[in-house]
Structure formats: C-alpha cells, structure tokens
JSON list of C-alpha atoms in Angstrom, two decimals:
[
{"chain": "A", "resi": 1, "resn": "MET", "atom": "CA", "xyz": [55.19, 113.43, 66.53]},
{"chain": "A", "resi": 2, "resn": "SER", "atom": "CA", "xyz": [52.38, 114.05, 68.89]},
{"chain": "A", "resi": 3, "resn": "ALA", "atom": "CA", "xyz": [52.18, 117.14, 71.06]},
{"chain": "A", "resi": 4, "resn": "GLN", "atom": "CA", "xyz": [52.38, 114.96, 74.16]},
{"chain": "A", "resi": 5, "resn": "MET", "atom": "CA", "xyz": [55.60, 113.32, 72.96]},
{"chain": "A", "resi": 6, "resn": "GLU", "atom": "CA", "xyz": [57.14, 116.73, 72.16]},
{"chain": "A", "resi": 7, "resn": "GLN", "atom": "CA", "xyz": [56.22, 117.91, 75.63]},
{"chain": "A", "resi": 8, "resn": "LEU", "atom": "CA", "xyz": [57.89, 114.85, 77.21]},
{"chain": "A", "resi": 9, "resn": "ILE", "atom": "CA", "xyz": [61.04, 115.43, 75.14]},
{"chain": "A", "resi": 10, "resn": "ALA", "atom": "CA", "xyz": [61.12, 119.09, 76.19]},
{"chain": "A", "resi": 11, "resn": "GLN", "atom": "CA", "xyz": [60.70, 118.12, 79.85]},
{"chain": "A", "resi": 12, "resn": "PHE", "atom": "CA", "xyz": [63.49, 115.54, 79.55]},
{"chain": "A", "resi": 13, "resn": "GLU", "atom": "CA", "xyz": [65.83, 118.07, 77.93]},
{"chain": "A", "resi": 14, "resn": "ASN", "atom": "CA", "xyz": [64.98, 120.57, 80.70]},
{"chain": "A", "resi": 15, "resn": "PHE", "atom": "CA", "xyz": [65.77, 117.87, 83.28]},
{"chain": "A", "resi": 16, "resn": "GLN", "atom": "CA", "xyz": [69.12, 117.13, 81.61]},
{"chain": "A", "resi": 17, "resn": "ALA", "atom": "CA", "xyz": [69.98, 120.83, 81.65]},
{"chain": "A", "resi": 18, "resn": "LYS", "atom": "CA", "xyz": [69.24, 120.99, 85.39]},
{"chain": "A", "resi": 19, "resn": "VAL", "atom": "CA", "xyz": [71.44, 117.94, 85.98]},
{"chain": "A", "resi": 20, "resn": "ARG", "atom": "CA", "xyz": [74.31, 119.66, 84.12]},
{"chain": "A", "resi": 21, "resn": "GLN", "atom": "CA", "xyz": [73.77, 122.81, 86.22]},
{"chain": "A", "resi": 22, "resn": "ALA", "atom": "CA", "xyz": [73.85, 120.75, 89.43]},
{"chain": "A", "resi": 23, "resn": "GLU", "atom": "CA", "xyz": [77.05, 119.01, 88.33]},
{"chain": "A", "resi": 24, "resn": "ALA", "atom": "CA", "xyz": [78.66, 122.36, 87.58]},
{"chain": "A", "resi": 25, "resn": "ARG", "atom": "CA", "xyz": [77.59, 123.67, 91.00]},
{"chain": "A", "resi": 26, "resn": "PHE", "atom": "CA", "xyz": [79.08, 120.62, 92.73]},
{"chain": "A", "resi": 27, "resn": "ALA", "atom": "CA", "xyz": [82.36, 121.20, 90.88]},
{"chain": "A", "resi": 28, "resn": "GLU", "atom": "CA", "xyz": [82.34, 124.81, 92.14]},
{"chain": "A", "resi": 29, "resn": "VAL", "atom": "CA", "xyz": [81.78, 123.58, 95.70]},
{"chain": "A", "resi": 30, "resn": "GLY", "atom": "CA", "xyz": [84.78, 121.26, 95.44]},
{"chain": "A", "resi": 31, "resn": "ASP", "atom": "CA", "xyz": [86.93, 124.13, 94.19]},
{"chain": "A", "resi": 32, "resn": "MET", "atom": "CA", "xyz": [85.60, 126.34, 96.98]},
{"chain": "A", "resi": 33, "resn": "GLN", "atom": "CA", "xyz": [86.51, 123.74, 99.61]},
{"chain": "A", "resi": 34, "resn": "GLU", "atom": "CA", "xyz": [90.05, 123.51, 98.24]},
{"chain": "A", "resi": 35, "resn": "ARG", "atom": "CA", "xyz": [90.40, 127.30, 98.29]},
{"chain": "A", "resi": 36, "resn": "ILE", "atom": "CA", "xyz": [89.07, 127.51, 101.86]},
{"chain": "A", "resi": 37, "resn": "ALA", "atom": "CA", "xyz": [91.55, 124.84, 102.97]},
{"chain": "A", "resi": 38, "resn": "GLN", "atom": "CA", "xyz": [94.34, 127.15, 101.70]},
{"chain": "A", "resi": 39, "resn": "VAL", "atom": "CA", "xyz": [93.14, 130.20, 103.68]},
{"chain": "A", "resi": 40, "resn": "GLU", "atom": "CA", "xyz": [95.87, 131.70, 105.83]},
{"chain": "A", "resi": 41, "resn": "THR", "atom": "CA", "xyz": [96.08, 135.12, 107.42]},
{"chain": "A", "resi": 42, "resn": "SER", "atom": "CA", "xyz": [99.11, 136.44, 109.26]},
{"chain": "A", "resi": 43, "resn": "VAL", "atom": "CA", "xyz": [98.73, 139.43, 111.60]},
{"chain": "A", "resi": 44, "resn": "THR", "atom": "CA", "xyz": [101.50, 141.14, 113.54]},
{"chain": "A", "resi": 45, "resn": "SER", "atom": "CA", "xyz": [100.78, 143.37, 116.53]},
{"chain": "A", "resi": 46, "resn": "PRO", "atom": "CA", "xyz": [101.37, 147.11, 115.94]},
{"chain": "A", "resi": 47, "resn": "SER", "atom": "CA", "xyz": [104.56, 147.08, 118.02]},
{"chain": "A", "resi": 48, "resn": "GLY", "atom": "CA", "xyz": [105.80, 143.86, 116.38]},
{"chain": "A", "resi": 49, "resn": "GLU", "atom": "CA", "xyz": [106.07, 141.64, 119.46]},
{"chain": "A", "resi": 50, "resn": "VAL", "atom": "CA", "xyz": [103.40, 139.13, 118.45]},
{"chain": "A", "resi": 51, "resn": "THR", "atom": "CA", "xyz": [102.54, 137.45, 115.15]},
{"chain": "A", "resi": 52, "resn": "VAL", "atom": "CA", "xyz": [99.58, 135.10, 114.80]},
{"chain": "A", "resi": 53, "resn": "VAL", "atom": "CA", "xyz": [98.80, 132.98, 111.75]},
{"chain": "A", "resi": 54, "resn": "ALA", "atom": "CA", "xyz": [95.22, 131.71, 111.38]},
{"chain": "A", "resi": 55, "resn": "GLY", "atom": "CA", "xyz": [93.87, 129.30, 108.81]},
{"chain": "A", "resi": 56, "resn": "ALA", "atom": "CA", "xyz": [90.59, 127.82, 107.70]},
{"chain": "A", "resi": 57, "resn": "GLY", "atom": "CA", "xyz": [87.89, 127.74, 110.34]},
{"chain": "A", "resi": 58, "resn": "GLY", "atom": "CA", "xyz": [89.82, 130.22, 112.45]},
{"chain": "A", "resi": 59, "resn": "THR", "atom": "CA", "xyz": [92.39, 127.61, 113.41]},
{"chain": "A", "resi": 60, "resn": "VAL", "atom": "CA", "xyz": [95.51, 129.22, 114.85]},
{"chain": "A", "resi": 61, "resn": "THR", "atom": "CA", "xyz": [98.40, 127.58, 113.01]},
{"chain": "A", "resi": 62, "resn": "ASP", "atom": "CA", "xyz": [101.29, 129.62, 114.39]},
{"chain": "A", "resi": 63, "resn": "LEU", "atom": "CA", "xyz": [102.10, 132.05, 117.19]},
{"chain": "A", "resi": 64, "resn": "ARG", "atom": "CA", "xyz": [105.44, 133.85, 117.18]},
{"chain": "A", "resi": 65, "resn": "LEU", "atom": "CA", "xyz": [106.79, 136.08, 119.94]},
{"chain": "A", "resi": 66, "resn": "SER", "atom": "CA", "xyz": [109.71, 138.41, 119.36]},
{"chain": "A", "resi": 67, "resn": "ALA", "atom": "CA", "xyz": [112.52, 138.78, 121.90]},
{"chain": "A", "resi": 68, "resn": "GLY", "atom": "CA", "xyz": [110.92, 142.08, 122.91]},
{"chain": "A", "resi": 69, "resn": "ALA", "atom": "CA", "xyz": [107.72, 140.29, 123.88]},
{"chain": "A", "resi": 70, "resn": "MET", "atom": "CA", "xyz": [109.52, 138.65, 126.79]},
{"chain": "A", "resi": 71, "resn": "ARG", "atom": "CA", "xyz": [110.18, 142.08, 128.29]},
{"chain": "A", "resi": 72, "resn": "LEU", "atom": "CA", "xyz": [106.47, 142.95, 128.44]},
{"chain": "A", "resi": 73, "resn": "GLU", "atom": "CA", "xyz": [104.48, 142.67, 131.65]},
{"chain": "A", "resi": 74, "resn": "ALA", "atom": "CA", "xyz": [102.49, 139.41, 131.62]},
{"chain": "A", "resi": 75, "resn": "GLY", "atom": "CA", "xyz": [99.06, 141.07, 131.55]},
{"chain": "A", "resi": 76, "resn": "HIS", "atom": "CA", "xyz": [100.05, 143.39, 128.71]},
{"chain": "A", "resi": 77, "resn": "LEU", "atom": "CA", "xyz": [101.58, 140.53, 126.70]},
{"chain": "A", "resi": 78, "resn": "SER", "atom": "CA", "xyz": [98.42, 138.50, 127.18]},
{"chain": "A", "resi": 79, "resn": "SER", "atom": "CA", "xyz": [96.33, 141.43, 125.94]},
{"chain": "A", "resi": 80, "resn": "VAL", "atom": "CA", "xyz": [98.55, 141.90, 122.86]},
{"chain": "A", "resi": 81, "resn": "ILE", "atom": "CA", "xyz": [98.39, 138.17, 122.07]},
{"chain": "A", "resi": 82, "resn": "MET", "atom": "CA", "xyz": [94.58, 138.08, 122.36]},
{"chain": "A", "resi": 83, "resn": "SER", "atom": "CA", "xyz": [94.12, 141.22, 120.27]},
{"chain": "A", "resi": 84, "resn": "THR", "atom": "CA", "xyz": [96.42, 139.92, 117.53]},
{"chain": "A", "resi": 85, "resn": "LEU", "atom": "CA", "xyz": [94.80, 136.50, 117.65]},
{"chain": "A", "resi": 86, "resn": "ARG", "atom": "CA", "xyz": [91.32, 138.00, 117.21]},
{"chain": "A", "resi": 87, "resn": "LYS", "atom": "CA", "xyz": [92.47, 140.00, 114.20]},
{"chain": "A", "resi": 88, "resn": "ALA", "atom": "CA", "xyz": [94.09, 136.97, 112.56]},
{"chain": "A", "resi": 89, "resn": "VAL", "atom": "CA", "xyz": [91.06, 134.74, 113.15]},
{"chain": "A", "resi": 90, "resn": "ALA", "atom": "CA", "xyz": [88.73, 137.51, 111.92]},
{"chain": "A", "resi": 91, "resn": "GLY", "atom": "CA", "xyz": [90.86, 137.93, 108.79]},
{"chain": "A", "resi": 92, "resn": "ALA", "atom": "CA", "xyz": [90.72, 134.22, 108.04]},
{"chain": "A", "resi": 93, "resn": "ALA", "atom": "CA", "xyz": [86.94, 134.19, 108.53]},
{"chain": "A", "resi": 94, "resn": "GLN", "atom": "CA", "xyz": [86.60, 137.17, 106.19]},
{"chain": "A", "resi": 95, "resn": "GLN", "atom": "CA", "xyz": [88.72, 135.43, 103.56]},
{"chain": "A", "resi": 96, "resn": "GLN", "atom": "CA", "xyz": [86.52, 132.34, 103.81]},
{"chain": "A", "resi": 97, "resn": "ALA", "atom": "CA", "xyz": [83.38, 134.46, 103.46]},
{"chain": "A", "resi": 98, "resn": "GLY", "atom": "CA", "xyz": [84.90, 136.12, 100.39]},
{"chain": "A", "resi": 99, "resn": "ILE", "atom": "CA", "xyz": [85.47, 132.72, 98.80]},
{"chain": "A", "resi": 100, "resn": "VAL", "atom": "CA", "xyz": [81.86, 131.74, 99.50]},
{"chain": "A", "resi": 101, "resn": "ASP", "atom": "CA", "xyz": [80.72, 135.08, 98.06]},
{"chain": "A", "resi": 102, "resn": "GLU", "atom": "CA", "xyz": [82.67, 134.48, 94.85]},
{"chain": "A", "resi": 103, "resn": "THR", "atom": "CA", "xyz": [81.43, 130.92, 94.48]},
{"chain": "A", "resi": 104, "resn": "PHE", "atom": "CA", "xyz": [77.74, 131.49, 95.11]},
{"chain": "A", "resi": 105, "resn": "GLY", "atom": "CA", "xyz": [77.32, 135.17, 94.26]},
{"chain": "A", "resi": 106, "resn": "VAL", "atom": "CA", "xyz": [76.09, 136.04, 97.75]},
{"chain": "A", "resi": 107, "resn": "ASP", "atom": "CA", "xyz": [77.24, 138.58, 100.34]},
{"chain": "A", "resi": 108, "resn": "THR", "atom": "CA", "xyz": [78.20, 136.69, 103.47]},
{"chain": "A", "resi": 109, "resn": "SER", "atom": "CA", "xyz": [81.24, 138.93, 104.06]},
{"chain": "A", "resi": 110, "resn": "ALA", "atom": "CA", "xyz": [79.11, 141.76, 105.42]},
{"chain": "A", "resi": 111, "resn": "GLN", "atom": "CA", "xyz": [77.36, 139.35, 107.78]},
{"chain": "A", "resi": 112, "resn": "VAL", "atom": "CA", "xyz": [80.71, 138.02, 109.01]},
{"chain": "A", "resi": 113, "resn": "ARG", "atom": "CA", "xyz": [82.03, 141.53, 109.67]},
{"chain": "A", "resi": 114, "resn": "GLU", "atom": "CA", "xyz": [78.79, 142.43, 111.47]},
{"chain": "A", "resi": 115, "resn": "ALA", "atom": "CA", "xyz": [79.01, 139.31, 113.66]},
{"chain": "A", "resi": 116, "resn": "GLN", "atom": "CA", "xyz": [82.66, 140.03, 114.44]},
{"chain": "A", "resi": 117, "resn": "ALA", "atom": "CA", "xyz": [81.88, 143.62, 115.37]},
{"chain": "A", "resi": 118, "resn": "GLU", "atom": "CA", "xyz": [79.09, 142.42, 117.64]},
{"chain": "A", "resi": 119, "resn": "ALA", "atom": "CA", "xyz": [81.21, 139.67, 119.23]},
{"chain": "A", "resi": 120, "resn": "PHE", "atom": "CA", "xyz": [84.24, 141.87, 119.84]},
{"chain": "A", "resi": 121, "resn": "GLY", "atom": "CA", "xyz": [82.37, 145.11, 120.56]},
{"chain": "A", "resi": 122, "resn": "THR", "atom": "CA", "xyz": [84.14, 146.90, 117.73]},
{"chain": "A", "resi": 123, "resn": "VAL", "atom": "CA", "xyz": [83.11, 148.79, 114.64]},
{"chain": "A", "resi": 124, "resn": "GLU", "atom": "CA", "xyz": [82.84, 146.87, 111.40]},
{"chain": "A", "resi": 125, "resn": "GLU", "atom": "CA", "xyz": [86.14, 146.96, 109.56]},
{"chain": "A", "resi": 126, "resn": "GLU", "atom": "CA", "xyz": [86.86, 146.73, 105.87]},
{"chain": "A", "resi": 127, "resn": "PRO", "atom": "CA", "xyz": [87.48, 143.22, 104.60]},
{"chain": "A", "resi": 128, "resn": "ALA", "atom": "CA", "xyz": [90.87, 141.83, 105.56]},
{"chain": "A", "resi": 129, "resn": "SER", "atom": "CA", "xyz": [91.68, 141.40, 101.88]},
{"chain": "A", "resi": 130, "resn": "GLN", "atom": "CA", "xyz": [91.64, 145.20, 101.58]},
{"chain": "A", "resi": 131, "resn": "GLN", "atom": "CA", "xyz": [93.71, 145.70, 104.75]},
{"chain": "A", "resi": 132, "resn": "GLN", "atom": "CA", "xyz": [96.58, 143.34, 104.05]},
{"chain": "A", "resi": 133, "resn": "GLN", "atom": "CA", "xyz": [97.43, 140.60, 101.64]},
{"chain": "A", "resi": 134, "resn": "PRO", "atom": "CA", "xyz": [97.05, 137.02, 102.91]},
{"chain": "A", "resi": 135, "resn": "GLN", "atom": "CA", "xyz": [100.25, 135.11, 103.45]},
{"chain": "A", "resi": 136, "resn": "GLN", "atom": "CA", "xyz": [100.69, 132.04, 101.31]},
{"chain": "A", "resi": 137, "resn": "PRO", "atom": "CA", "xyz": [101.48, 128.86, 103.22]},
{"chain": "A", "resi": 138, "resn": "SER", "atom": "CA", "xyz": [105.22, 128.39, 103.53]},
{"chain": "A", "resi": 139, "resn": "ARG", "atom": "CA", "xyz": [104.97, 124.79, 104.64]},
{"chain": "A", "resi": 140, "resn": "PRO", "atom": "CA", "xyz": [102.56, 121.93, 104.00]},
{"chain": "A", "resi": 141, "resn": "ALA", "atom": "CA", "xyz": [99.38, 122.13, 106.03]},
{"chain": "A", "resi": 142, "resn": "ARG", "atom": "CA", "xyz": [99.29, 119.88, 109.07]},
{"chain": "A", "resi": 143, "resn": "ARG", "atom": "CA", "xyz": [96.23, 118.36, 110.63]},
{"chain": "A", "resi": 144, "resn": "PRO", "atom": "CA", "xyz": [95.74, 119.70, 114.14]},
{"chain": "A", "resi": 145, "resn": "ALA", "atom": "CA", "xyz": [96.31, 117.15, 116.88]},
{"chain": "A", "resi": 146, "resn": "PRO", "atom": "CA", "xyz": [93.14, 115.92, 118.58]},
{"chain": "A", "resi": 147, "resn": "ARG", "atom": "CA", "xyz": [92.42, 117.73, 121.80]},
{"chain": "A", "resi": 148, "resn": "ASP", "atom": "CA", "xyz": [90.93, 116.35, 124.96]},
{"chain": "A", "resi": 149, "resn": "ASP", "atom": "CA", "xyz": [90.76, 119.43, 127.16]},
{"chain": "A", "resi": 150, "resn": "ASP", "atom": "CA", "xyz": [87.45, 121.06, 128.04]},
{"chain": "A", "resi": 151, "resn": "ASP", "atom": "CA", "xyz": [88.56, 124.45, 126.74]},
{"chain": "A", "resi": 152, "resn": "TYR", "atom": "CA", "xyz": [88.69, 123.33, 123.11]},
{"chain": "A", "resi": 153, "resn": "PHE", "atom": "CA", "xyz": [85.46, 123.98, 121.25]},
{"chain": "A", "resi": 154, "resn": "ASP", "atom": "CA", "xyz": [85.43, 121.82, 118.14]},
{"chain": "A", "resi": 155, "resn": "ASP", "atom": "CA", "xyz": [81.75, 122.36, 117.39]},
{"chain": "A", "resi": 156, "resn": "GLY", "atom": "CA", "xyz": [82.26, 125.31, 115.09]},
{"chain": "A", "resi": 157, "resn": "SER", "atom": "CA", "xyz": [83.37, 128.88, 114.98]},
{"chain": "A", "resi": 158, "resn": "PHE", "atom": "CA", "xyz": [83.17, 131.04, 118.06]},
{"chain": "A", "resi": 159, "resn": "LEU", "atom": "CA", "xyz": [81.72, 133.73, 115.79]},
{"chain": "A", "resi": 160, "resn": "ARG", "atom": "CA", "xyz": [78.44, 131.86, 115.43]},
{"chain": "A", "resi": 161, "resn": "ARG", "atom": "CA", "xyz": [75.47, 133.56, 117.06]},
{"chain": "A", "resi": 162, "resn": "SER", "atom": "CA", "xyz": [73.55, 131.63, 119.71]}
]
C-alpha cells in the first residue's frame, strides 16, 4: 500500500473514533437529562411550619404549611415561606449542577453556589447534597400548568446573572 493510502486509512479510523466518542457523549447527555428531570429537594423551615419541595429548574412542586403556621403573623409567615423556598430552589439548582459536574467533569457547582450567595446576599454554603439527602419523588411528576400572569418568568432561572 502506498503511504498516501495508509494516511487516508489512519485519518478515516481517527474520524470513526471521534464519531464513537460523540455518540457516547450524546448518550451521557440523555442520561443527564433524565437524572435532572428527577431532581427534587425538600426543605423544612427550622421551626417546622413550612416545607417546600423544589424540582428541576427550580420549579416549586409542593408547599406545605403546618397547623402552627396559621398562628404566625402574616409578615413572619411570608418571610419563613420565602426563606424556605429559596433554600429548596437553591438545593435543587445545586443538585442539577452536581449532575452536570459528574457528566462532563466540570465544576459548575461552585459557580452556582457563588451566584446564589451573590443573589441572596449570603455566604456560600456547602452543597445541598452534603447538607441533607434529596427526597425521592413520592408521586409521578406532573407537568406544570401553563401560566398567563405577568409574574411568572418562564425564560430561565432567576439565578442567572444579567
């Protein structure tokens, strides 16, 4: 065989190897998407009056108030709900970042924690996975109903920097 033919064969084999790598990467992305769809974080307020469950994309999937929550002053209850909601959404975002980290071998988790600290004016916390274990879904996931109100921001996460 000529040297030119051997070079063409080597280039073709290299191309085939890259195609196999790309196919493997796409399979990893599909698995990552499935894992992200299963993300769910449940956070209960320190005094136990409020529990918020957040899923993929920071979507709040459940809000539970204890009987004691009804005895709180409205402003205080609102503050407890918002604080608990932020923690649940932050935990879900950190879980998602962890899944991306595992899939692609990058460190987006630190960037997510930094953005959350900046957005909420808090110190960076340890990953939610080290704080508490995520709650597995107890019921099939439901698609959120479409929203028409002006207060719903469906263009992405509120954690995104402008």
